[in-house]
Amino acid sequence: MASSDIATRASRLPASGWLETLLVSLGIRGRTLVIAIPFLWLLLFFFVPFLIVLWVSTSFVVIAQPPYTHIQDGTFTLNLGESFGRLFHDSLYYKAYLNSLVVALVSTIVCLVIGYPMAYGMARCSHSTRNILLMLIILPFWTSFLIRVYAWIGLLKNNGLINEFLIWLNVIDTPINMMNTNFAVYVGIVYSYLPFMILPLYANLEKMDISLLEAATDLGCKPIKAFFLITVPLSFPGIVAGSMLVFIPAVGEYVIPELLGGPSSLMIGRVLVNEFFSNRDWPTASAVAVAILLALVVPLMIYQKYQDKELEKES
Amino acid sequence: MNRLSWVVIVWMIAVFAFLYAPIVSVVVYSFNDSKLVTVWGGFTLDRWYIALWNDRQIIDAAKLSLLIAAISSTLATILGIIAGYVLVRFPKFLGRTAFSGMVNAPLVMPEVITGLSMLLLFIMLQPVIGGRGLMTVVIAHVTFTLSYIAVVMRSRFLTLDLSLEEAAQDLGAKPLKVFFVITLPIVLPAIVSGWLLGFTISLDDLVITAFTNGPGTTTLPQVVFSKVRLGLDPKINALATIIIGIVSIGVVFAIIHMRSAERRRQMDEQMAIRAIAAQT
């Protein structure tokens, strides 16, 4: 049953009741009221704040409370040059910005390469095994994100478990320096976001019609070829959804580079937090937020389109 | 169904090892009788758990976090049920695209952006709502957990069989009564899992809380974060083990409950079929 069918059937249900009569006489239909409650909440606490960020990004820094103003020399001025100009001229900002995009992109690709065979294998298991494996993928998500990142410090340190293990195996003599490097940031991001890649892929591959593969095999297609010609193209919506779920939050990631990365692994989320809390430069922090959002507009739209399609398709 | 090649099976085992190795290591080292987290100094059952219990800062922060999570998740569940219902039942209204965008976007929006924008709003509203504290943190948590709950409710409402609601309407029940007496009890399991999801996410949030809280409201993740930044701490391992333990028990209970509910449903169906067969 498509969602539009449900809606038509639901709309045919008779409407009555004193509360509704009262509201209708006031010009408010129950329907409008029901929509208005979450709509207004999200509008006020999710959408309007973005406009404020845009507003603050065009202000001047002052030593006051709050530390921004639009009044310059007694007149109202929009300050477009200073905060945004800094993003282009100061290498700290655009390097962190580009670095974040690269880290997010590479992490997304690594998640896809690790996650695809995983989701594929899960979708081809028997029904009962599938549910258990699915539980095992979701379980870490329910435990604290912060603690899972913390766990990697114990593994990656110079005297951490991985180095101790490799020394014990006589593979290496001196510990490999992994903590506080870009490598550690990649490990942290891939580890934390991998379930977000696997779940949409699995949801997609699980629904795939196996008879298509059987038909291909019957017609003499080799399994590997059938995989790349049939399975992969059919799972494209899952690939897109998973990639967006990893890429978008990874661009602004703060906790992972802060805990696992070193001073060189500068990511834009860290710059934003530092500008805001350490430097108290709210206009620049806001400009950084606007810049991150600009990079994410297209991925966000792709993600939204996928969500709407899923809503139409699901039954 | 074609059998899985051994390459895929080995791959899956390796991925699960990758997912669980850090968690297992944290649990194991919470029983380590040494101050150095990664050096094994013998087994201790309770050393770090007692130390954790005696750490007022952690215990107070944990209490506050549980309180915030309970309030936020309850409010977010109410809003999330409505939002999920609207997305499924009202396909056409002015601003629907904007609404569905605002429901979906917080799921992926980088936390630093959500946090910063909310803080700037709260500062603008300061004359109305006063300074930052418990209330601003709750508002922020409701706003981003509501999306997760709305998604859970949306998929539940999509698969809901309308004939029960139609039957109630035909028998004269008014719309609001139908919703509270028929619809809500049917979707109750989804509401419970939505609430639990919201609770967990709120309990775990660091970045948005850091932006929106005031001086008196330091939550558990913030205490953990500040301790972790100073280095490894066996007390954090003990705390992690407790969280992991609670979650695992909860999940096992959920599986058992789901299985027995499924069995009950199958039995009901069989009885219904037998009853129909007996009548004809």
Coordinates of C-alpha atoms in Angstrom, one line a residue:
Chain A
M1 CA 0.0 0.0 0.0
A2 CA 1.5 3.3 -1.1
S3 CA 1.4 6.2 1.3
S4 CA -1.0 8.1 -1.0
D5 CA -3.5 5.3 -0.8
I6 CA -3.4 5.3 3.0
A7 CA -4.0 9.0 2.9
T8 CA -7.0 8.8 0.6
R9 CA -8.5 6.0 2.7
A10 CA -7.8 8.0 5.9
S11 CA -9.4 11.1 4.5
R12 CA -12.6 9.2 3.8
L13 CA -13.0 8.5 7.5
P14 CA -15.8 10.7 8.7
A15 CA -14.9 13.8 10.7
S16 CA -17.0 14.9 13.7
G17 CA -16.7 15.7 17.4
W18 CA -17.4 18.8 19.5
L19 CA -13.7 19.8 19.7
E20 CA -13.4 19.7 15.9
T21 CA -16.7 21.6 15.4
L22 CA -15.4 24.3 17.8
L23 CA -12.1 24.6 16.0
V24 CA -13.7 24.6 12.6
S25 CA -16.0 27.4 13.7
L26 CA -12.9 29.3 14.8
G27 CA -11.5 28.7 11.3
I28 CA -9.0 26.1 12.5
R29 CA -9.4 22.6 11.3
G30 CA -8.0 19.7 13.4
R31 CA -5.8 18.8 10.6
T32 CA -4.1 22.2 10.6
L33 CA -3.6 22.1 14.3
V34 CA -2.0 18.6 14.1
I35 CA 0.4 19.7 11.4
A36 CA 1.1 23.0 13.1
I37 CA 2.5 21.6 16.4
P38 CA 5.6 19.8 15.1
F39 CA 5.9 22.2 12.2
L40 CA 6.2 25.3 14.4
W41 CA 8.5 23.6 16.8
L42 CA 10.9 22.7 14.0
L43 CA 10.6 26.1 12.3
L44 CA 11.4 27.9 15.6
F45 CA 14.2 25.6 16.9
F46 CA 15.7 24.2 13.7
F47 CA 15.1 26.6 10.8
V48 CA 15.1 30.1 12.4
P49 CA 18.5 29.4 14.1
F50 CA 20.1 29.0 10.7
L51 CA 18.9 32.4 9.7
I52 CA 20.4 33.8 12.9
V53 CA 23.7 32.1 12.0
L54 CA 23.6 33.9 8.6
W55 CA 22.8 37.1 10.4
V56 CA 25.7 36.8 12.9
S57 CA 28.1 35.9 10.1
T58 CA 27.7 39.4 8.7
S59 CA 28.4 41.2 11.9
F60 CA 31.5 42.8 13.6
V61 CA 33.3 41.4 16.6
V62 CA 33.0 43.6 19.7
I63 CA 33.9 43.1 23.3
A64 CA 30.4 43.0 24.7
Q65 CA 27.7 40.6 25.5
P66 CA 26.8 39.1 23.0
P67 CA 30.2 39.7 21.3
Y68 CA 28.8 40.8 17.9
T69 CA 27.2 43.9 16.5
H70 CA 26.0 45.3 13.2
I71 CA 26.6 48.9 14.3
Q72 CA 29.8 50.3 12.9
D73 CA 30.7 54.0 13.5
G74 CA 27.1 54.7 14.6
T75 CA 25.4 53.3 11.5
F76 CA 24.0 49.9 10.7
T77 CA 26.4 48.0 8.4
L78 CA 26.5 44.4 7.0
N79 CA 30.0 43.2 7.4
L80 CA 30.4 40.8 4.5
G81 CA 34.1 41.2 3.9
E82 CA 35.7 40.4 7.3
S83 CA 34.5 37.0 8.5
F84 CA 34.0 35.5 5.0
G85 CA 37.1 37.2 3.7
R86 CA 39.1 35.5 6.4
L87 CA 37.9 32.1 5.2
F88 CA 39.5 32.8 1.8
H89 CA 42.7 34.6 2.8
D90 CA 43.8 32.8 6.0
S91 CA 45.2 29.4 5.0
L92 CA 44.1 27.9 8.3
Y93 CA 40.5 28.1 7.3
Y94 CA 40.5 26.9 3.7
K95 CA 43.0 24.1 4.5
A96 CA 40.8 22.9 7.3
Y97 CA 37.8 23.2 5.1
L98 CA 39.3 21.2 2.2
N99 CA 40.9 18.7 4.6
S100 CA 37.4 18.0 6.1
L101 CA 35.9 17.4 2.7
V102 CA 38.8 15.1 1.7
V103 CA 38.6 13.2 5.0
A104 CA 34.8 12.8 4.7
L105 CA 35.0 11.7 1.1
V106 CA 37.7 9.1 1.7
S107 CA 36.0 7.8 4.8
T108 CA 32.7 7.5 2.8
I109 CA 34.5 5.4 0.1
V110 CA 36.2 3.2 2.8
C111 CA 32.9 2.7 4.5
L112 CA 31.3 1.7 1.2
V113 CA 34.1 -0.7 0.3
I114 CA 34.0 -2.4 3.8
G115 CA 30.2 -2.1 4.2
Y116 CA 29.0 -3.4 0.8
P117 CA 30.2 -7.0 1.1
M118 CA 29.0 -7.0 4.6
A119 CA 25.5 -5.9 3.7
Y120 CA 25.5 -8.2 0.8
G121 CA 26.5 -11.2 2.9
M122 CA 23.8 -10.3 5.5
A123 CA 21.1 -10.0 2.9
R124 CA 22.0 -13.5 1.6
C125 CA 21.8 -15.2 5.0
S126 CA 18.8 -17.2 6.3
H127 CA 16.0 -15.2 7.9
S128 CA 16.8 -15.9 11.5
T129 CA 20.6 -15.4 11.0
R130 CA 19.8 -12.1 9.3
N131 CA 17.9 -10.7 12.3
I132 CA 20.7 -11.6 14.7
L133 CA 23.4 -10.1 12.4
L134 CA 21.2 -6.9 12.1
M135 CA 21.0 -6.7 15.9
L136 CA 24.8 -7.1 16.1
I137 CA 25.2 -4.2 13.7
I138 CA 22.8 -1.9 15.6
L139 CA 24.0 -2.8 19.1
P140 CA 27.2 -0.7 19.1
F141 CA 25.0 2.2 17.9
W142 CA 23.1 2.0 21.2
T143 CA 26.2 2.1 23.3
S144 CA 27.8 5.5 23.8
F145 CA 29.5 7.0 20.7
L146 CA 32.0 8.9 22.9
I147 CA 33.0 5.7 24.7
R148 CA 33.5 3.8 21.4
V149 CA 35.9 6.6 20.3
Y150 CA 37.6 6.5 23.7
A151 CA 38.1 2.7 23.2
W152 CA 40.3 3.4 20.1
I153 CA 42.7 5.5 22.2
G154 CA 43.6 2.3 24.1
L155 CA 44.1 0.4 20.9
L156 CA 46.0 2.9 18.9
K157 CA 48.4 4.4 21.5
N158 CA 52.2 3.7 21.3
N159 CA 51.9 1.3 24.2
G160 CA 48.4 0.4 23.1
L161 CA 47.0 -3.0 22.3
I162 CA 47.7 -3.1 18.6
N163 CA 51.4 -2.1 19.0
E164 CA 51.8 -4.5 21.9
F165 CA 50.3 -7.3 19.8
L166 CA 52.5 -6.6 16.8
I167 CA 55.7 -6.4 19.0
W168 CA 54.7 -9.7 20.6
L169 CA 54.3 -11.2 17.1
N170 CA 57.8 -9.8 16.2
V171 CA 56.3 -8.0 13.2
I172 CA 57.7 -4.7 14.5
D173 CA 60.5 -3.7 17.0
T174 CA 59.4 -0.2 17.8
P175 CA 55.8 0.9 18.2
I176 CA 54.1 2.5 15.1
N177 CA 52.9 6.0 15.9
M178 CA 49.2 5.9 15.2
M179 CA 47.6 8.0 17.9
N180 CA 47.2 11.7 17.1
T181 CA 47.6 11.2 13.3
N182 CA 45.3 11.5 10.3
F183 CA 45.2 7.7 10.3
A184 CA 43.6 7.6 13.7
V185 CA 41.0 10.1 12.5
Y186 CA 40.1 7.9 9.6
V187 CA 39.9 4.8 11.8
G188 CA 37.6 6.7 14.2
I189 CA 35.3 8.0 11.5
V190 CA 35.1 4.7 9.5
Y191 CA 34.4 2.8 12.8
S192 CA 31.7 5.2 14.0
Y193 CA 29.9 5.7 10.8
L194 CA 30.1 2.1 9.3
P195 CA 26.7 1.0 10.6
F196 CA 25.1 4.0 8.9
M197 CA 26.5 2.7 5.6
I198 CA 25.6 -0.9 6.2
L199 CA 22.0 -0.4 7.2
P200 CA 20.6 1.3 4.1
L201 CA 22.7 -1.0 1.9
Y202 CA 21.3 -4.0 3.7
A203 CA 17.7 -2.7 3.5
N204 CA 18.1 -2.3 -0.2
L205 CA 19.9 -5.6 -1.0
E206 CA 17.5 -7.6 1.2
K207 CA 14.6 -6.5 -1.1
M208 CA 16.4 -7.5 -4.3
D209 CA 14.8 -10.1 -6.5
I210 CA 17.2 -13.0 -6.5
S211 CA 15.6 -14.5 -9.6
L212 CA 17.3 -11.8 -11.7
L213 CA 20.7 -13.3 -10.7
E214 CA 19.4 -16.8 -11.4
A215 CA 18.3 -15.7 -14.8
A216 CA 21.7 -14.2 -15.5
T217 CA 23.5 -17.4 -14.4
D218 CA 21.1 -19.5 -16.5
L219 CA 22.0 -17.4 -19.5
G220 CA 25.7 -18.1 -18.9
C221 CA 26.7 -15.0 -17.0
K222 CA 29.6 -15.5 -14.5
P223 CA 28.7 -14.7 -10.8
I224 CA 31.2 -11.9 -10.6
K225 CA 29.9 -10.3 -13.8
A226 CA 26.3 -10.7 -12.7
F227 CA 27.3 -9.0 -9.4
F228 CA 28.6 -5.9 -11.2
L229 CA 26.0 -5.8 -13.9
I230 CA 22.9 -6.5 -11.8
T231 CA 23.4 -6.4 -8.1
V232 CA 25.5 -3.2 -7.9
P233 CA 23.3 -1.0 -10.3
L234 CA 20.1 -2.2 -8.6
S235 CA 21.5 -1.3 -5.1
F236 CA 22.4 2.2 -6.3
P237 CA 19.7 4.0 -4.1
G238 CA 21.2 2.2 -1.0
I239 CA 24.7 3.2 -2.0
V240 CA 23.6 6.9 -2.3
A241 CA 21.7 6.8 1.0
G242 CA 24.5 5.2 2.9
S243 CA 27.1 7.6 1.4
M244 CA 25.1 10.6 2.4
L245 CA 24.6 9.3 5.9
V246 CA 28.3 9.0 6.3
F247 CA 29.6 12.0 4.3
I248 CA 27.3 14.8 5.6
P249 CA 27.9 14.4 9.4
A250 CA 31.6 13.4 8.8
V251 CA 32.4 16.8 7.2
G252 CA 31.5 18.6 10.5
E253 CA 32.9 16.0 12.8
Y254 CA 34.4 17.5 16.0
V255 CA 34.8 14.8 18.7
I256 CA 36.8 12.2 16.6
P257 CA 39.5 14.6 15.3
E258 CA 39.7 16.3 18.8
L259 CA 40.2 13.0 20.6
L260 CA 42.1 10.9 18.1
G261 CA 43.7 13.4 15.8
G262 CA 46.8 15.5 16.3
P263 CA 47.4 19.2 15.7
S264 CA 47.9 18.5 12.0
S265 CA 44.5 16.8 11.5
L266 CA 42.7 20.1 11.4
M267 CA 39.0 19.7 10.5
I268 CA 36.5 22.5 10.0
G269 CA 34.3 21.4 12.9
R270 CA 37.2 21.9 15.3
V271 CA 38.0 25.3 13.8
L272 CA 34.4 26.3 14.4
V273 CA 34.4 25.3 18.0
N274 CA 37.8 26.9 18.7
E275 CA 36.7 30.2 17.1
F276 CA 33.5 30.2 19.1
F277 CA 34.7 29.1 22.5
S278 CA 38.4 30.0 22.6
N279 CA 38.6 33.1 20.5
R280 CA 35.0 34.3 21.1
D281 CA 34.9 35.3 17.5
W282 CA 31.2 34.6 16.8
P283 CA 31.1 36.2 13.3
T284 CA 33.9 34.0 12.1
A285 CA 32.4 30.9 13.7
S286 CA 29.1 31.6 12.0
A287 CA 30.8 32.2 8.7
V288 CA 32.5 28.8 9.1
A289 CA 29.1 27.3 9.7
V290 CA 27.6 28.9 6.6
A291 CA 30.6 27.7 4.6
I292 CA 30.1 24.1 5.8
L293 CA 26.4 24.3 5.0
L294 CA 27.1 25.6 1.5
A295 CA 29.2 22.5 0.9
L296 CA 26.4 20.3 2.2
V297 CA 23.5 21.8 0.3
V298 CA 23.7 19.4 -2.6
P299 CA 24.3 16.2 -0.5
L300 CA 21.5 17.3 1.8
M301 CA 19.1 17.6 -1.2
I302 CA 20.1 14.2 -2.6
Y303 CA 19.5 12.7 0.9
Q304 CA 16.1 14.4 1.2
K305 CA 15.1 13.2 -2.3
Y306 CA 16.0 9.6 -1.3
Q307 CA 14.0 9.9 1.9
D308 CA 10.9 11.0 0.0
K309 CA 11.3 8.2 -2.5
E310 CA 11.6 5.7 0.3
L311 CA 8.4 7.1 1.8
E312 CA 6.6 6.6 -1.6
K313 CA 8.0 3.1 -2.1
E314 CA 7.7 1.6 1.4
S315 CA 4.6 -0.4 2.2
Chain B
M1 CA 19.3 -19.0 -2.9
N2 CA 22.9 -19.3 -3.8
R3 CA 25.4 -20.0 -1.1
L4 CA 27.7 -17.4 0.2
S5 CA 31.3 -17.6 -0.9
W6 CA 33.8 -18.1 1.9
V7 CA 35.4 -14.8 1.0
V8 CA 32.2 -13.0 2.0
I9 CA 32.0 -15.0 5.2
V10 CA 35.6 -14.2 6.2
W11 CA 34.9 -10.6 5.4
M12 CA 31.8 -10.5 7.6
I13 CA 33.7 -12.1 10.5
A14 CA 36.5 -9.5 10.1
V15 CA 34.0 -6.6 10.1
F16 CA 32.3 -7.8 13.2
A17 CA 35.8 -8.2 14.8
F18 CA 36.5 -4.6 13.8
L19 CA 33.1 -3.4 15.3
Y20 CA 33.5 -5.3 18.6
A21 CA 37.2 -5.4 19.4
P22 CA 37.3 -1.9 20.8
I23 CA 34.2 -2.6 22.9
V24 CA 35.6 -5.8 24.2
S25 CA 38.9 -4.2 25.1
V26 CA 37.1 -1.5 27.1
V27 CA 35.2 -4.1 29.1
V28 CA 38.2 -6.3 29.7
Y29 CA 40.4 -3.4 31.0
S30 CA 37.7 -2.3 33.4
F31 CA 38.7 -5.4 35.4
N32 CA 42.4 -4.6 35.2
D33 CA 44.1 -4.0 38.5
S34 CA 46.5 -1.4 37.3
K35 CA 46.3 2.4 36.9
L36 CA 47.8 2.1 33.4
V37 CA 44.9 1.3 31.3
T38 CA 46.7 -0.7 28.6
V39 CA 49.1 -2.7 30.9
W40 CA 47.6 -5.8 32.5
G41 CA 48.2 -5.8 36.2
G42 CA 46.1 -8.7 37.3
F43 CA 42.3 -9.2 37.7
T44 CA 40.2 -7.0 39.9
L45 CA 36.4 -7.2 40.1
D46 CA 35.5 -4.0 41.8
R47 CA 38.4 -1.6 42.1
W48 CA 37.3 0.8 39.3
Y49 CA 33.6 0.3 40.0
I50 CA 34.1 1.4 43.6
A51 CA 36.2 4.3 42.4
L52 CA 33.5 5.2 39.9
W53 CA 30.8 5.1 42.6
N54 CA 32.8 7.4 44.8
D55 CA 33.4 9.9 42.0
R56 CA 30.7 12.5 42.9
Q57 CA 31.3 14.5 39.7
I58 CA 30.5 11.5 37.5
I59 CA 27.5 10.3 39.6
D60 CA 26.0 13.8 39.7
A61 CA 26.5 14.3 35.9
A62 CA 25.0 10.8 35.3
K63 CA 21.9 11.7 37.3
L64 CA 21.5 15.0 35.4
S65 CA 21.9 13.3 32.1
L66 CA 19.3 10.7 32.9
L67 CA 16.9 13.4 33.9
I68 CA 17.5 15.4 30.8
A69 CA 17.2 12.3 28.6
A70 CA 13.9 11.2 30.2
I71 CA 12.3 14.7 29.9
S72 CA 13.6 15.3 26.3
S73 CA 12.7 11.9 25.0
T74 CA 9.2 12.0 26.4
L75 CA 8.5 15.4 24.8
A76 CA 10.3 14.4 21.6
T77 CA 8.1 11.2 21.4
I78 CA 4.9 13.2 21.6
L79 CA 6.1 15.5 18.8
G80 CA 7.6 12.6 16.9
I81 CA 4.4 10.6 16.9
I82 CA 2.5 13.6 15.5
A83 CA 5.3 14.3 12.9
G84 CA 5.4 10.7 11.7
Y85 CA 1.6 10.7 11.5
V86 CA 1.5 13.9 9.5
L87 CA 4.1 12.6 7.1
V88 CA 2.1 9.4 6.3
R89 CA -1.5 10.6 6.5
F90 CA -1.3 14.1 5.1
P91 CA 0.5 13.8 1.7
K92 CA -0.6 17.3 0.6
F93 CA -0.5 20.5 2.5
L94 CA 1.2 23.9 2.2
G95 CA 4.8 23.5 3.2
R96 CA 5.0 19.7 3.2
T97 CA 8.4 19.6 1.5
A98 CA 9.7 22.1 4.0
F99 CA 8.3 20.1 6.8
S100 CA 9.7 16.7 5.6
G101 CA 13.0 18.5 5.1
M102 CA 13.1 19.8 8.6
V103 CA 12.2 16.4 9.9
N104 CA 15.0 14.6 8.0
A105 CA 17.8 17.2 8.1
P106 CA 18.7 17.0 11.8
L107 CA 19.5 13.3 11.3
V108 CA 22.6 14.1 9.3
M109 CA 23.3 17.8 10.1
P110 CA 26.8 18.1 11.6
E111 CA 26.3 18.7 15.3
V112 CA 28.6 21.7 15.5
I113 CA 26.2 23.6 13.2
T114 CA 23.0 22.6 15.0
G115 CA 24.6 23.4 18.3
L116 CA 26.0 26.8 17.2
S117 CA 22.7 27.9 15.6
M118 CA 20.6 26.9 18.6
L119 CA 22.9 28.7 21.0
L120 CA 22.6 31.9 18.9
L121 CA 18.8 31.5 19.0
F122 CA 18.8 31.1 22.8
I123 CA 21.0 34.1 23.2
M124 CA 18.6 36.2 21.1
L125 CA 15.7 34.8 23.2
Q126 CA 17.5 35.5 26.5
P127 CA 15.1 38.3 27.5
V128 CA 12.2 35.9 27.1
I129 CA 13.5 32.5 28.3
G130 CA 16.3 33.7 30.6
G131 CA 19.8 32.3 30.8
R132 CA 20.9 28.9 29.6
G133 CA 20.4 25.8 31.7
L134 CA 18.3 22.7 31.9
M135 CA 15.5 24.1 29.8
T136 CA 17.7 25.2 26.8
V137 CA 19.4 21.8 26.8
V138 CA 16.0 20.0 26.9
I139 CA 14.7 22.1 24.0
A140 CA 17.9 21.3 22.0
H141 CA 17.7 17.6 22.7
V142 CA 13.9 17.5 21.9
T143 CA 14.6 19.1 18.5
F144 CA 17.2 16.7 17.3
T145 CA 15.9 13.5 18.8
L146 CA 12.4 14.2 17.5
S147 CA 13.6 13.5 14.0
Y148 CA 14.8 10.0 14.9
I149 CA 11.5 9.2 16.6
A150 CA 9.5 10.7 13.7
V151 CA 11.4 8.3 11.3
V152 CA 10.5 5.3 13.5
M153 CA 6.9 6.3 13.8
R154 CA 6.6 7.1 10.1
S155 CA 7.6 3.6 9.1
R156 CA 5.2 2.2 11.7
F157 CA 2.3 4.2 10.4
L158 CA 3.1 3.2 6.8
T159 CA 2.5 -0.4 7.6
L160 CA -0.5 0.1 9.8
D161 CA -3.7 -1.7 8.7
L162 CA -6.4 1.0 8.3
S163 CA -9.4 -1.4 8.5
L164 CA -9.4 -1.4 12.4
E165 CA -9.6 2.4 12.4
E166 CA -12.3 2.3 9.7
A167 CA -14.3 -0.3 11.8
A168 CA -14.1 1.9 14.9
Q169 CA -15.3 4.9 12.9
D170 CA -18.1 2.9 11.4
L171 CA -19.2 1.9 14.9
G172 CA -19.4 5.6 15.7
A173 CA -16.1 6.4 17.5
K174 CA -15.0 10.0 17.0
P175 CA -11.7 10.7 15.3
L176 CA -9.8 11.7 18.4
K177 CA -11.2 8.7 20.3
V178 CA -10.1 6.4 17.4
F179 CA -6.6 7.8 17.5
F180 CA -6.2 7.3 21.3
V181 CA -8.2 4.0 21.7
I182 CA -7.3 2.2 18.5
T183 CA -4.2 3.8 16.7
L184 CA -2.0 4.5 19.6
P185 CA -2.2 1.1 21.4
I186 CA -1.5 -0.7 18.1
V187 CA 1.7 1.4 17.5
L188 CA 2.7 1.2 21.2
P189 CA 5.8 -1.0 20.5
A190 CA 7.1 1.5 18.0
I191 CA 6.5 4.3 20.5
V192 CA 8.5 2.4 23.1
S193 CA 11.4 1.8 20.8
G194 CA 11.2 5.4 19.6
W195 CA 11.3 6.6 23.2
L196 CA 14.3 4.4 24.0
L197 CA 16.1 5.6 20.9
G198 CA 15.5 9.2 21.8
F199 CA 16.6 8.5 25.4
T200 CA 19.9 6.9 24.3
I201 CA 20.7 9.7 21.8
S202 CA 20.0 12.4 24.3
L203 CA 22.0 10.6 27.0
D204 CA 25.0 10.3 24.6
D205 CA 25.0 13.8 23.2
L206 CA 28.1 15.9 23.7
V207 CA 28.5 18.7 21.1
I208 CA 25.0 20.1 21.0
T209 CA 24.9 20.0 24.8
A210 CA 28.2 21.8 25.1
F211 CA 26.8 24.7 23.0
T212 CA 23.4 24.9 24.7
N213 CA 24.0 24.3 28.4
G214 CA 24.8 26.7 31.2
P215 CA 27.4 26.7 34.0
G216 CA 25.3 24.5 36.3
T217 CA 24.3 21.8 33.8
T218 CA 27.4 19.6 33.1
T219 CA 26.2 16.3 31.6
L220 CA 27.8 12.9 31.7
P221 CA 29.3 13.0 28.2
Q222 CA 30.9 16.3 29.0
V223 CA 32.6 14.9 32.2
V224 CA 33.7 11.9 30.2
F225 CA 35.1 14.1 27.4
S226 CA 37.1 16.3 29.7
K227 CA 38.5 13.2 31.5
V228 CA 39.3 11.4 28.2
R229 CA 41.1 14.5 26.9
L230 CA 43.5 14.2 29.9
G231 CA 44.2 10.6 29.0
L232 CA 42.8 7.1 29.6
D233 CA 41.0 6.6 32.9
P234 CA 40.0 3.1 34.2
K235 CA 36.9 4.6 35.8
I236 CA 35.7 5.4 32.3
N237 CA 36.2 1.8 31.3
A238 CA 34.0 0.8 34.3
L239 CA 31.4 3.3 33.3
A240 CA 31.5 2.1 29.7
T241 CA 31.1 -1.5 30.8
I242 CA 28.0 -0.6 32.8
I243 CA 26.4 1.2 29.8
I244 CA 27.3 -1.7 27.5
G245 CA 25.8 -4.2 30.0
I246 CA 22.5 -2.3 30.3
V247 CA 22.2 -2.0 26.6
S248 CA 23.0 -5.7 26.0
I249 CA 20.4 -6.8 28.6
G250 CA 17.9 -4.5 27.0
V251 CA 18.5 -5.8 23.6
V252 CA 18.2 -9.5 24.7
F253 CA 14.9 -8.7 26.4
A254 CA 13.7 -6.9 23.3
I255 CA 14.5 -10.0 21.1
I256 CA 12.8 -12.4 23.6
H257 CA 9.8 -10.1 23.7
M258 CA 9.6 -9.8 19.9
R259 CA 9.8 -13.6 19.5
S260 CA 7.0 -14.3 22.0
A261 CA 4.8 -11.6 20.6
E262 CA 5.4 -13.1 17.1
R263 CA 4.4 -16.6 18.4
R264 CA 1.3 -15.2 20.1
R265 CA 0.3 -13.5 16.9
Q266 CA 0.7 -16.7 14.9
M267 CA -1.4 -18.6 17.5
D268 CA -4.1 -16.0 17.4
E269 CA -4.2 -16.2 13.6
Q270 CA -4.5 -20.0 13.7
M271 CA -7.3 -19.8 16.2
A272 CA -9.1 -17.3 14.0
I273 CA -8.7 -19.5 11.0
R274 CA -10.0 -22.5 13.0
A275 CA -13.0 -20.4 14.2
I276 CA -13.8 -19.4 10.6
A277 CA -13.5 -23.0 9.4
A278 CA -15.8 -24.2 12.2
Q279 CA -18.5 -21.7 11.2
T280 CA -18.6 -22.6 7.5

